[in-house]
mmCIF file of C-alpha atoms and ligand atoms in Angstrom:
data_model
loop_
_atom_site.group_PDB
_atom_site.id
_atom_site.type_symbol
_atom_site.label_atom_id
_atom_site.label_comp_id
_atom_site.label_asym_id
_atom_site.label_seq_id
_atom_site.Cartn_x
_atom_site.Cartn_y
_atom_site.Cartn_z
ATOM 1 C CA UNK A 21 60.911 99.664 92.197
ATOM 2 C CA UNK A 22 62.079 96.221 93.584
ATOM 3 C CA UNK A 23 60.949 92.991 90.910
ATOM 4 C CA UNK A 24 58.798 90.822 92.941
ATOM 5 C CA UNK A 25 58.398 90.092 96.669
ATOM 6 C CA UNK A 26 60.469 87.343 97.462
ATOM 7 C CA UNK A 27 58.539 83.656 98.446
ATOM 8 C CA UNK A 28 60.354 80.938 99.517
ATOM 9 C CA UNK A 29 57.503 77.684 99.686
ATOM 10 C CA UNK A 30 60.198 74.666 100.663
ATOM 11 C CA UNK A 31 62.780 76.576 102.964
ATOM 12 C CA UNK A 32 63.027 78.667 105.556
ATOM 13 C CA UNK A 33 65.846 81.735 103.053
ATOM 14 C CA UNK A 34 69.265 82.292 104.688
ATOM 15 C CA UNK A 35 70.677 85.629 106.264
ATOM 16 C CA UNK A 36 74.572 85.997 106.295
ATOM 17 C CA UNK A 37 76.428 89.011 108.215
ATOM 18 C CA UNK A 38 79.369 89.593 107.589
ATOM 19 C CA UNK A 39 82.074 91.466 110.423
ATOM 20 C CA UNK A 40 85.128 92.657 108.933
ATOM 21 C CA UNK A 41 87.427 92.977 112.040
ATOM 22 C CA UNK A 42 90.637 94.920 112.206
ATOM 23 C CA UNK A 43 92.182 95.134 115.910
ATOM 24 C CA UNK A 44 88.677 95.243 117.487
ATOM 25 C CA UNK A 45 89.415 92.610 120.246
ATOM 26 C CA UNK A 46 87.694 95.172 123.164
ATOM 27 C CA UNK A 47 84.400 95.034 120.785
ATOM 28 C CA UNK A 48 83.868 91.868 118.969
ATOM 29 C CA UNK A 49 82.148 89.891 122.210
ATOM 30 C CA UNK A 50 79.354 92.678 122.396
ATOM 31 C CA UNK A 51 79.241 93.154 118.484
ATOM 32 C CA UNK A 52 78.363 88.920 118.280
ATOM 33 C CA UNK A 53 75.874 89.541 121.196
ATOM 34 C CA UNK A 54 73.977 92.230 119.717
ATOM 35 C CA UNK A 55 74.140 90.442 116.526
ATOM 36 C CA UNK A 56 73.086 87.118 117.730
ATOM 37 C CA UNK A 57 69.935 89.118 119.563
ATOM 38 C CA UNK A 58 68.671 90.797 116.677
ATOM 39 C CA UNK A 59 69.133 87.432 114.259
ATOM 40 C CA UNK A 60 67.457 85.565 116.990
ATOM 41 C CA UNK A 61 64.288 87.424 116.504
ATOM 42 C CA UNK A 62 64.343 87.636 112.740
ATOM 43 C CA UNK A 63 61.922 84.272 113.273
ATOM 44 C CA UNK A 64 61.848 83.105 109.783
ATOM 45 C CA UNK A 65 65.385 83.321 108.425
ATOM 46 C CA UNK A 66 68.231 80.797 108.717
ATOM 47 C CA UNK A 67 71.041 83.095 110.091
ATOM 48 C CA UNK A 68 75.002 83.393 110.084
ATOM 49 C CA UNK A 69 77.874 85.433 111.363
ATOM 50 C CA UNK A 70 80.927 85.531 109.440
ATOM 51 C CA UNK A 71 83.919 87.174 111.294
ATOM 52 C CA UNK A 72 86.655 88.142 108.968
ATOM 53 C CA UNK A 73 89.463 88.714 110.741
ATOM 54 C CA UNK A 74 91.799 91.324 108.563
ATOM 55 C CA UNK A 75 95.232 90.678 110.406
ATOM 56 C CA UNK A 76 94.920 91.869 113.593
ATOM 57 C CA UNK A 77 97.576 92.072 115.500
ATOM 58 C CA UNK A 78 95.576 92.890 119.009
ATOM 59 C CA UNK A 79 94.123 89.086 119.921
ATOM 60 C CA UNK A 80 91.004 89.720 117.603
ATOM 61 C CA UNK A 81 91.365 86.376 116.096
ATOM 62 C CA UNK A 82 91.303 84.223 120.109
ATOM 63 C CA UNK A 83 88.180 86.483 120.509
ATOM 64 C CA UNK A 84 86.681 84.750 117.329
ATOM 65 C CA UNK A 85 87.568 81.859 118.028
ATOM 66 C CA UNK A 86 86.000 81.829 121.537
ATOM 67 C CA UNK A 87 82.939 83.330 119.556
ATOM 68 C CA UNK A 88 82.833 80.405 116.886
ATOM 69 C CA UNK A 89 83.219 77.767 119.581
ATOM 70 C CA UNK A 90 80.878 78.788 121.763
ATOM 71 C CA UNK A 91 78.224 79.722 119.480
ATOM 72 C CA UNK A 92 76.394 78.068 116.221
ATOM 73 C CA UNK A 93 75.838 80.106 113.215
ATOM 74 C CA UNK A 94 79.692 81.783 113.518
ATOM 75 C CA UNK A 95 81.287 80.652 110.569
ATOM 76 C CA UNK A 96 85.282 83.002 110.466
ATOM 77 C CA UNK A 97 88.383 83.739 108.288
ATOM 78 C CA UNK A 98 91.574 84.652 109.443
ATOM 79 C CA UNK A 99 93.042 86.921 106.055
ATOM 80 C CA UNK A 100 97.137 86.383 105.613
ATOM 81 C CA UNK A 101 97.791 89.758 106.487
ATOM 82 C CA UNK A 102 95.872 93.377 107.147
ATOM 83 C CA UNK A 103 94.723 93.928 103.656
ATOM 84 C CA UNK A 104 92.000 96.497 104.402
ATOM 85 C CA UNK A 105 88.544 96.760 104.540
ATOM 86 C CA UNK A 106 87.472 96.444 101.134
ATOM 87 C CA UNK A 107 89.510 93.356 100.604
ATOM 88 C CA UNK A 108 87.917 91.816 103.865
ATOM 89 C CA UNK A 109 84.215 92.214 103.124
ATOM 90 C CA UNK A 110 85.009 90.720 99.636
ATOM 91 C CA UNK A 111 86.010 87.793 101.525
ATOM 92 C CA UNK A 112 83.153 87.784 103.853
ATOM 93 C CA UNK A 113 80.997 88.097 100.655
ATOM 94 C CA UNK A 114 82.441 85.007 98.951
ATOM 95 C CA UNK A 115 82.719 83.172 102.199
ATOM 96 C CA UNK A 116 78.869 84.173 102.852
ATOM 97 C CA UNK A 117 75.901 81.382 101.944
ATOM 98 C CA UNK A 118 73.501 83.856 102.251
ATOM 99 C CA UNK A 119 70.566 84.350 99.772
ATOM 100 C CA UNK A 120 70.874 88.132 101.426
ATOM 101 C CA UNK A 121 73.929 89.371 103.252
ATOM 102 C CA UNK A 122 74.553 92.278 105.377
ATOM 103 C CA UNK A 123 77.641 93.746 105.752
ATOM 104 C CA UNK A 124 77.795 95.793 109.209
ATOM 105 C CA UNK A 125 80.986 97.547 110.930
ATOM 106 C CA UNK A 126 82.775 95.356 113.421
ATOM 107 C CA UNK A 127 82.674 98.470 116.194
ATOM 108 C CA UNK A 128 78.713 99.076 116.802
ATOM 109 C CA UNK A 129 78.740 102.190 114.729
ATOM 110 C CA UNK A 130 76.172 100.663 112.222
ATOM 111 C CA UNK A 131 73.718 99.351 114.797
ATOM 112 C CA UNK A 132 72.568 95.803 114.417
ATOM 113 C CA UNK A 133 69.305 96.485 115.198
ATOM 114 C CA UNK A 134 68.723 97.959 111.713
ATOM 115 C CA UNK A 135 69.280 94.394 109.634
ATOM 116 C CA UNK A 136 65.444 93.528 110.908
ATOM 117 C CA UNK A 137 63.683 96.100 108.363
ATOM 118 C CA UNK A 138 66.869 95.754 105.757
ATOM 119 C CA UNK A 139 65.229 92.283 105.773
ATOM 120 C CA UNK A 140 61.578 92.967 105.383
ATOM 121 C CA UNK A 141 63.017 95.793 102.539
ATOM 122 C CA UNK A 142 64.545 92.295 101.085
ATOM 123 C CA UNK A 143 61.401 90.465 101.144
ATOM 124 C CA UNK A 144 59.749 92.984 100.018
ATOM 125 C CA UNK A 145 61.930 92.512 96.799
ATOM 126 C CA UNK A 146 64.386 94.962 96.713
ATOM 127 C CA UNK A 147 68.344 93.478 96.030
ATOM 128 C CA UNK A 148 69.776 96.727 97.878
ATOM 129 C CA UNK A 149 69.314 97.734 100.889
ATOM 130 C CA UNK A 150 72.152 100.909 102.289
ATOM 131 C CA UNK A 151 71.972 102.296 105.345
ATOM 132 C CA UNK A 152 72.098 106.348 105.228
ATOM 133 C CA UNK A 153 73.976 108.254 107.883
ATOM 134 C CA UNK A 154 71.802 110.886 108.755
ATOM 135 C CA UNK A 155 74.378 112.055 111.366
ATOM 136 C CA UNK A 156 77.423 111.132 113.010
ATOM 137 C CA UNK A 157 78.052 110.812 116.275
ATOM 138 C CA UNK A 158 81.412 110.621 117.959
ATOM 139 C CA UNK A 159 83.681 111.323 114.882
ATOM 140 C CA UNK A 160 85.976 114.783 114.104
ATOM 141 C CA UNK A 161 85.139 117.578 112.388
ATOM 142 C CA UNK A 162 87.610 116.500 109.552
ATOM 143 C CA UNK A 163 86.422 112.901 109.992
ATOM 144 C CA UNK A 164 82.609 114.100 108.824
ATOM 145 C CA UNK A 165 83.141 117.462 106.521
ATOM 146 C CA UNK A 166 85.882 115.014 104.624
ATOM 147 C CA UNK A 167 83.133 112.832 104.108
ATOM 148 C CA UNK A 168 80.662 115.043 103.233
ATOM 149 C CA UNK A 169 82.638 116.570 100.492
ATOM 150 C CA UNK A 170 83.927 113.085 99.550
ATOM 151 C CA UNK A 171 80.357 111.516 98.736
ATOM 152 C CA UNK A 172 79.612 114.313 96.933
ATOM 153 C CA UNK A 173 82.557 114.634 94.384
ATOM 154 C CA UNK A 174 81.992 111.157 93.999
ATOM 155 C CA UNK A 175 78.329 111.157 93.162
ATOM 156 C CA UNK A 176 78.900 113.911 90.589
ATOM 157 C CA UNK A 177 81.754 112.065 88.785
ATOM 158 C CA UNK A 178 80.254 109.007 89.076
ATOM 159 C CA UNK A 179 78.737 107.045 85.917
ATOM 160 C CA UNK A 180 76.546 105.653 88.563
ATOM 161 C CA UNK A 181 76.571 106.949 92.006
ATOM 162 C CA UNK A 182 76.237 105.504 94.610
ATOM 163 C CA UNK A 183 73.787 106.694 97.571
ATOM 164 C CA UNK A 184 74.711 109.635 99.365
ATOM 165 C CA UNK A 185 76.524 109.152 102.792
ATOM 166 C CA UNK A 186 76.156 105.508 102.584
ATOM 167 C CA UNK A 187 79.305 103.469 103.804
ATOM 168 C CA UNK A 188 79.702 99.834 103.286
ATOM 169 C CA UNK A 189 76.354 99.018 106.219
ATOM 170 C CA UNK A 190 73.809 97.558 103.344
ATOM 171 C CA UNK A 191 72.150 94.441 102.850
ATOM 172 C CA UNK A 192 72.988 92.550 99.192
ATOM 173 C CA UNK A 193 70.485 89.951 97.766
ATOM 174 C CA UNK A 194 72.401 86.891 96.481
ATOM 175 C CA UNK A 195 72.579 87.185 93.088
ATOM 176 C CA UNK A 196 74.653 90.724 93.519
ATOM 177 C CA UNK A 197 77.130 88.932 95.827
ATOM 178 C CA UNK A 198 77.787 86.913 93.302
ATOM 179 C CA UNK A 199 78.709 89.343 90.471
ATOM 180 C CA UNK A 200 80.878 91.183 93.120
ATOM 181 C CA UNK A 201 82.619 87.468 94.501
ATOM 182 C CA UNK A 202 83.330 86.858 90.841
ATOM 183 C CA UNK A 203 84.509 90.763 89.566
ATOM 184 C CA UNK A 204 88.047 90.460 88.542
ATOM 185 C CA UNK A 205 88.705 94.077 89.992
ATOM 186 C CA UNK A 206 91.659 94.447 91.870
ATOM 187 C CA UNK A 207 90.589 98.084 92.745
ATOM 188 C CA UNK A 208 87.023 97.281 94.189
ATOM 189 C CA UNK A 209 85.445 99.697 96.055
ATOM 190 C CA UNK A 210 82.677 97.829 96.830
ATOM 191 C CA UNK A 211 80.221 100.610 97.288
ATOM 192 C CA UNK A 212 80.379 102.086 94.141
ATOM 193 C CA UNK A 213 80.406 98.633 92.413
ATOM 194 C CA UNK A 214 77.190 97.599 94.125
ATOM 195 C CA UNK A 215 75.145 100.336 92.423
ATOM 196 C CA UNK A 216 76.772 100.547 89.344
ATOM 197 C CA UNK A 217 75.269 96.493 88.749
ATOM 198 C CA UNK A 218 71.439 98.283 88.625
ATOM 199 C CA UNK A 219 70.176 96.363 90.954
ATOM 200 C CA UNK A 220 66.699 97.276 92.513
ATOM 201 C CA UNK A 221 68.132 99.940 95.413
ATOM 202 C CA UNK A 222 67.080 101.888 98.861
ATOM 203 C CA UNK A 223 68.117 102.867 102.002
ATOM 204 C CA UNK A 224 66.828 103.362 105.562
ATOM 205 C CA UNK A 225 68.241 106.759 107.394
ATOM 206 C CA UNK A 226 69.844 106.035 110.636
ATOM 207 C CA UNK A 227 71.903 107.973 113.212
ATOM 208 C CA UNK A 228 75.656 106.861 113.573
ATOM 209 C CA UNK A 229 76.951 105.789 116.884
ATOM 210 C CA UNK A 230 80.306 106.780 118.164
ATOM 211 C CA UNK A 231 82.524 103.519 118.323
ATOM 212 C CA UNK A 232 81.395 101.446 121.031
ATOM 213 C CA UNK A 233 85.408 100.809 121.911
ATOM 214 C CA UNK A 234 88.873 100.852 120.521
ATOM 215 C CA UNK A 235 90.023 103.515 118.226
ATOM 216 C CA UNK A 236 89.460 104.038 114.564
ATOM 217 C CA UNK A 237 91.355 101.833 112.077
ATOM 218 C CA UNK A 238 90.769 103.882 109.577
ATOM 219 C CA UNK A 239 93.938 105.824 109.166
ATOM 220 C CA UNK A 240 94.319 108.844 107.079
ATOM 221 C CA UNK A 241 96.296 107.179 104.630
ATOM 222 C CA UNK A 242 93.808 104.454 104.701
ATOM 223 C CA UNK A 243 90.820 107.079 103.479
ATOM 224 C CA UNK A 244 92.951 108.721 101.181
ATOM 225 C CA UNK A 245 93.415 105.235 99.301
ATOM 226 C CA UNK A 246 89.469 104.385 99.846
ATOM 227 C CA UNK A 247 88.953 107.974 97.841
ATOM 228 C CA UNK A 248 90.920 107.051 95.271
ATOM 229 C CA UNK A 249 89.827 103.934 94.437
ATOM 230 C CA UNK A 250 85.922 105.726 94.925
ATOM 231 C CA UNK A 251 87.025 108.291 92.419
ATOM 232 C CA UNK A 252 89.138 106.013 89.523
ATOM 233 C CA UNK A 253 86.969 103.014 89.963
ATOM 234 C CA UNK A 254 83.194 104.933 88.767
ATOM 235 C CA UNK A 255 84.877 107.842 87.206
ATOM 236 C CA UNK A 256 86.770 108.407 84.040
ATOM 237 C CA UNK A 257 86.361 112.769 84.776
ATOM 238 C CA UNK A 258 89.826 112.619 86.328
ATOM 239 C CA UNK A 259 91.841 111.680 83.695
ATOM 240 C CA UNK A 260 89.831 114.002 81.179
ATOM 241 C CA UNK A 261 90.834 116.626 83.242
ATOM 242 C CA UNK A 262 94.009 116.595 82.375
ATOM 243 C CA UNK A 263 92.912 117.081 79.035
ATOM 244 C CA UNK A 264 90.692 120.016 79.486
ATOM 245 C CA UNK A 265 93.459 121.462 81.819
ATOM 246 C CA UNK A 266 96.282 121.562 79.537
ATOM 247 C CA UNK A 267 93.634 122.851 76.587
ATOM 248 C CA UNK A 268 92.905 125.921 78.761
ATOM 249 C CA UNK A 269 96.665 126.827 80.137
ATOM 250 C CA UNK A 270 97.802 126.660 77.084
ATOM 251 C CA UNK A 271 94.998 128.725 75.439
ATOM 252 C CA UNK A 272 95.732 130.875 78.303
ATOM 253 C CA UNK A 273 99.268 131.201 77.899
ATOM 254 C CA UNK A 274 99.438 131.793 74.340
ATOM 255 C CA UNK A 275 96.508 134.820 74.597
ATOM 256 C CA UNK A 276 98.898 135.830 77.685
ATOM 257 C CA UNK A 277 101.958 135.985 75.703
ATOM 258 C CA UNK A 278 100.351 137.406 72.791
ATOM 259 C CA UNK A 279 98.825 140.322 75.046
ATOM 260 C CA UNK A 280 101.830 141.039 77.196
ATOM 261 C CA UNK A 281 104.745 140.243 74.447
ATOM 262 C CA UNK A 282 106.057 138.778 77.423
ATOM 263 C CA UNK A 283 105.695 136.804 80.799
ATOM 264 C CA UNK A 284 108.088 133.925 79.462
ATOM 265 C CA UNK A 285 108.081 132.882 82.866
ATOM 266 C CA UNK A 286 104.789 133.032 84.121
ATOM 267 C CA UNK A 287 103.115 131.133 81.197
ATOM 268 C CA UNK A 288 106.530 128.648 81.821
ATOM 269 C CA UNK A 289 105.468 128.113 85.448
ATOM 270 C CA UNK A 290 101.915 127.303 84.486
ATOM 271 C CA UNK A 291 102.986 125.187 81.717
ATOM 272 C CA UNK A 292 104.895 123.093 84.144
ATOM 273 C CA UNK A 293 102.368 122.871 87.020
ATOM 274 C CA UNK A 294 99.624 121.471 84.652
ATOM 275 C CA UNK A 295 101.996 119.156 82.892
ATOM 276 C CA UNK A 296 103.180 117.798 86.330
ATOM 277 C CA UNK A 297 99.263 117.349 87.258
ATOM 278 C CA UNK A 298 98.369 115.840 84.695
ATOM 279 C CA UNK A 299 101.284 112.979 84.421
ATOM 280 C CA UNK A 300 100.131 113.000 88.010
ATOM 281 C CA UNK A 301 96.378 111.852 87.645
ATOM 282 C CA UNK A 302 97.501 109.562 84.263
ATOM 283 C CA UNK A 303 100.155 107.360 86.944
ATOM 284 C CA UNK A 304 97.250 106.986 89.427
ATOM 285 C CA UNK A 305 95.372 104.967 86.340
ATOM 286 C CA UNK A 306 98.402 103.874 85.214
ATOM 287 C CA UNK A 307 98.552 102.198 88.555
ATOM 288 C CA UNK A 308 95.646 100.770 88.653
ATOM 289 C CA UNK A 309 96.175 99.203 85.673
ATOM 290 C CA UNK A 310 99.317 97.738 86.712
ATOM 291 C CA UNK A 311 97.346 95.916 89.780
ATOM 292 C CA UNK A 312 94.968 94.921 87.413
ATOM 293 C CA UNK A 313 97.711 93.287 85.462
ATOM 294 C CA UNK A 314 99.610 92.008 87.731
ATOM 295 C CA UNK A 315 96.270 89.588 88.993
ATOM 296 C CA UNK A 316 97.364 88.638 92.673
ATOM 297 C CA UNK A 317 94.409 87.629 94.662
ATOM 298 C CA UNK A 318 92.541 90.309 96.721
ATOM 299 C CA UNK A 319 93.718 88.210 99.876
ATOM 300 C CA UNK A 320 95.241 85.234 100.885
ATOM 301 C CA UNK A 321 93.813 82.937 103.885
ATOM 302 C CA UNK A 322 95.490 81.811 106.794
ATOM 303 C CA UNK A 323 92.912 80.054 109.162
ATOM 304 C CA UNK A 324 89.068 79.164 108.783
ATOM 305 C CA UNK A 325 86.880 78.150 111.197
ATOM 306 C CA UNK A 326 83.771 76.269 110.289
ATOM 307 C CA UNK A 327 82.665 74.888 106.707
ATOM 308 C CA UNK A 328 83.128 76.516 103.469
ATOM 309 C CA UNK A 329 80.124 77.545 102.492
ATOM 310 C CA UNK A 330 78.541 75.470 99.655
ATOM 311 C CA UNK A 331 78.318 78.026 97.265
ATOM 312 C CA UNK A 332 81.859 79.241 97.797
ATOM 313 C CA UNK A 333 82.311 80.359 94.012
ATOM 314 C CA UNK A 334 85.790 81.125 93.629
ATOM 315 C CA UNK A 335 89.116 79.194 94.256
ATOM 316 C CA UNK A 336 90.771 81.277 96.986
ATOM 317 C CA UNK A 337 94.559 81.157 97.316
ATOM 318 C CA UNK A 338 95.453 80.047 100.850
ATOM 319 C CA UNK A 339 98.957 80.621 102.791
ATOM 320 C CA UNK A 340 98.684 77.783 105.535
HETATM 321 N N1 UDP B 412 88.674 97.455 109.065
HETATM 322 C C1 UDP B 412 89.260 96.378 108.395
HETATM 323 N N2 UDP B 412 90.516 96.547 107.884
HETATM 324 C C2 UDP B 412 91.208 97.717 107.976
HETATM 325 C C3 UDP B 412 90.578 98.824 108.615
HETATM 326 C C4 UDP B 412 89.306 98.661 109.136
HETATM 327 O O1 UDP B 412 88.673 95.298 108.294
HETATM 328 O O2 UDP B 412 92.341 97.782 107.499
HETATM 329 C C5 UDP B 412 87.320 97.282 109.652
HETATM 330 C C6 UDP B 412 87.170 97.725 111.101
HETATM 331 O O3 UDP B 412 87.496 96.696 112.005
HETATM 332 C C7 UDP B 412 85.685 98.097 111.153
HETATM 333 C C8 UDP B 412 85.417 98.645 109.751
HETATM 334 O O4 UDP B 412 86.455 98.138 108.922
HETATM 335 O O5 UDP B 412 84.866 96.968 111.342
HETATM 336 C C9 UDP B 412 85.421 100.169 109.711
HETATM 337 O O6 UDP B 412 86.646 100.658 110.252
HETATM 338 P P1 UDP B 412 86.714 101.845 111.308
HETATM 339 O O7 UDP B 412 85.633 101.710 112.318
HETATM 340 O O8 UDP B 412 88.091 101.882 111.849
HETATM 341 O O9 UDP B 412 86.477 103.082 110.357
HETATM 342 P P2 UDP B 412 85.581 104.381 110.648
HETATM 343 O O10 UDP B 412 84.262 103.903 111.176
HETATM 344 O O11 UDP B 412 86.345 105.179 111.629
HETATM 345 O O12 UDP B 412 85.476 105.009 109.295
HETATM 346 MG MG1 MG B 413 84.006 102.723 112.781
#
C-alpha cells in the first residue's frame, strides 16, 4: 500500500518525462505534441520534457532542437554515441528535476495520455507507477511470444520481480530516481532495479499501439543483450545451474557407465556439453564483472540544451 498521499502546501510539485530517442526523427514532432497536450492539462504540476537523444544518426537531434527552441519546458541531451536504451533513460533520469518522472517510448507506443492517472496514482502516494501491456498491437509474432516467455523466466528467477509485461513506460517518485542516478551498476536494467528498491508499486493495464512511424530500433541483438542483463542483474539461478547441471551428468554418467560397462563415449559427449555450458554461463558473469571493474561511465555527453537541472546528482563525463 503506498505511505501517505503526497501534499505539497508552498509549491505547485514538478513532473519530468523523459524521451529516449534513437533515429526517431519521423516521430519526435508528434511525440512532443501529444506530450505537451496531456502535461498541459495536468493543471497543478510544474512540467518538463527531456529528449535524450541516444546517437542518432537520422537528424533526430535538429528535430530536438527545433522542439527545445520553440517550446518551454524541453530541457535535451545529445549522448556521445548510440549507447542503448537503458543507458539513455539513466541519463534522462539524472538529467530529470522531477519530484516524479515518467519515462515513456519516444515512438507513441506507450500513449501519453496514460501519465494523467500515473499522476493521480503518485499523489495518491504510491513511488511506482508501470504501465502493463495488456496487448500488443503492431509487433511480430516472435516480437510478443519472445516477450512473453522472457517476462516470465525473469519473474521466476528473479529475487524480486519485476511486474509482468511491464517495459520501461512507469512513473518513478523522486527519491527512487535518485537511488537509480546514483547505482554504480554498469549492467542496469532499469526495470528490474526499480522493483528490487521496495518501493510502494502498481500498474495501470493499457493496450500497446503499433509504432506511430519509423521502424523498430530494437534489434535482435539489442534484446538478446536487454535479456541478459534482465536475467544476471536479479538472478543468481544461472550460474547455480551450472552447478546442479554438472551434479546430475555426472551422477548420470557414472550410474550409465556402471549399468552399461560401457558408453565411454556417450557419457564423454555429455561430459563435454555441460562443461562447455557451464564455462559458458560463468564468462557471461565473468563479464559483467569485468564492466563493473573496469568503471567507465554509462555515457558520455556531447550537447545539452537548456539548464542542468539543480539537482543534477552526479558528475557526468562530457566529450565536447
Ligand atoms: N532506443 C534508444 N536507444 C537504442 C534503441 C532504442 O534510446 O539503442 C529508444 C527508441 O528510440 C524508443 C525506445 O528506446 O524510444 C524503444 O525502442 P523501440 O521502439 O525501437 O523498441 P520496441 O518498442 O520495438 O521494443
Ligand atoms: Mg517501440
Amino acid at each position: 500500500m503506498p505511505r501517505e498521499i503526497r501534499a505539497f502546501d508552498s509549491r505547485r510539485p514538478m513532473l519530468s518525462v523523459v524521451v529516449p530517442c534513437y533515429n526517431e526523427r519521423e516521430v519526435l514532432a508528434h511525440t512532443h505534441a501529444r506530450l505537451t497536450e496531456v502535461l498541459g492539462a495536468l493543471e497543478e504540476f510544474d512540467c518538463e520534457q527531456i529528449f535524450v537523444d541516444d546517437g542518432s544518426s537520422d537528424g533526430t537531434w535538429e528535430v530536438v532542437k527545433a522542439l527545445a527552441k520553440d517550446s518551454d519546458g524541453v530541457r535535451a541531451l545529445r549522448l556521445g554515441r548510440n549507447f542503448g536504451h537503458q543507458a539513455a533513460c539513466l541519463a534522462g533520469l539524472r538529467n530529470a528535476a522531477g519530484d516524479a518522472v515518467v519515462v515513456i517510448d519516444a515512438d507513441l507506443q506507450d500513449p501519453p495520455e496514460l501519465i494523467a492517472e500515473m499522476a493521480a496514482l503518485w499523489r495518491d502516494g504510491w513511488s511506482v507507477v508501470s504501465a502493463r501491456r495488456r496487448s500488443r498491437a503492431g509487433e511480430s509474432v516472435f516480437k510478443k511470444a519472445s516477450a512473453y516467455a522472457f517476462y516470465r523466466l525473469v519473474s521466476a528467477l528473479s529475487e524480486q520481480p519485476p511486474a509482468l509485461d511491464t517495459g520501461d513506460f512507469r512513473l518513478l517518485d523522486r527519491a527512487l530516481v535518485r537511488l537509480l542516478a546514483e547505482s554504480r551498476d554498469k549492467n542496469l536494467y532499469l526495470r528490474g532495479a526499480v522493483s528490487w528498491f521496495g518501493f510502494p508499486e502498481t500498474h495501470i493495464d493499457y493496450d500497446r499501439a503499433p509504432r506511430h512511424a519509423g521502424t523498430s530500433q530494437y534489434t535482435l541483438r539489442k534484446m538478446l543483450a536487454l535479456s541478459r542483463r534482465g536475467l544476471l542483474s536479479d538472478s543468481a539461478v544461472p550460474l547455480r545451474l551450472t552447478t546442479y547441471l554438472g551434479t546430475a551428468v555426472l551422477v548420470g554418467g557414472a550410474a550409465t557407465a556402471a549399468f552399461r560397462r560401457d558408453l565411454g563415449v556417450l557419457t564423454g559427449s555429455a561430459a563435454f556439453g555441460s562443461q562447455a555450458l557451464a564455462l559458458g554461463i560463468v564468462g557471461e558473469y565473468l563479464h559483467a564483472v569485468f564492466r563493473q571493474v573496469q568503471g567507465r561511465p554509462d555515457y558520455t555527453v556531447a550537447e545539452r540544451l537548456g539548464p542542468l537541472s539543480p539537482s543534477h546528482p552526479v558528475e557526468e563525463r562530457v566529450n565536447l
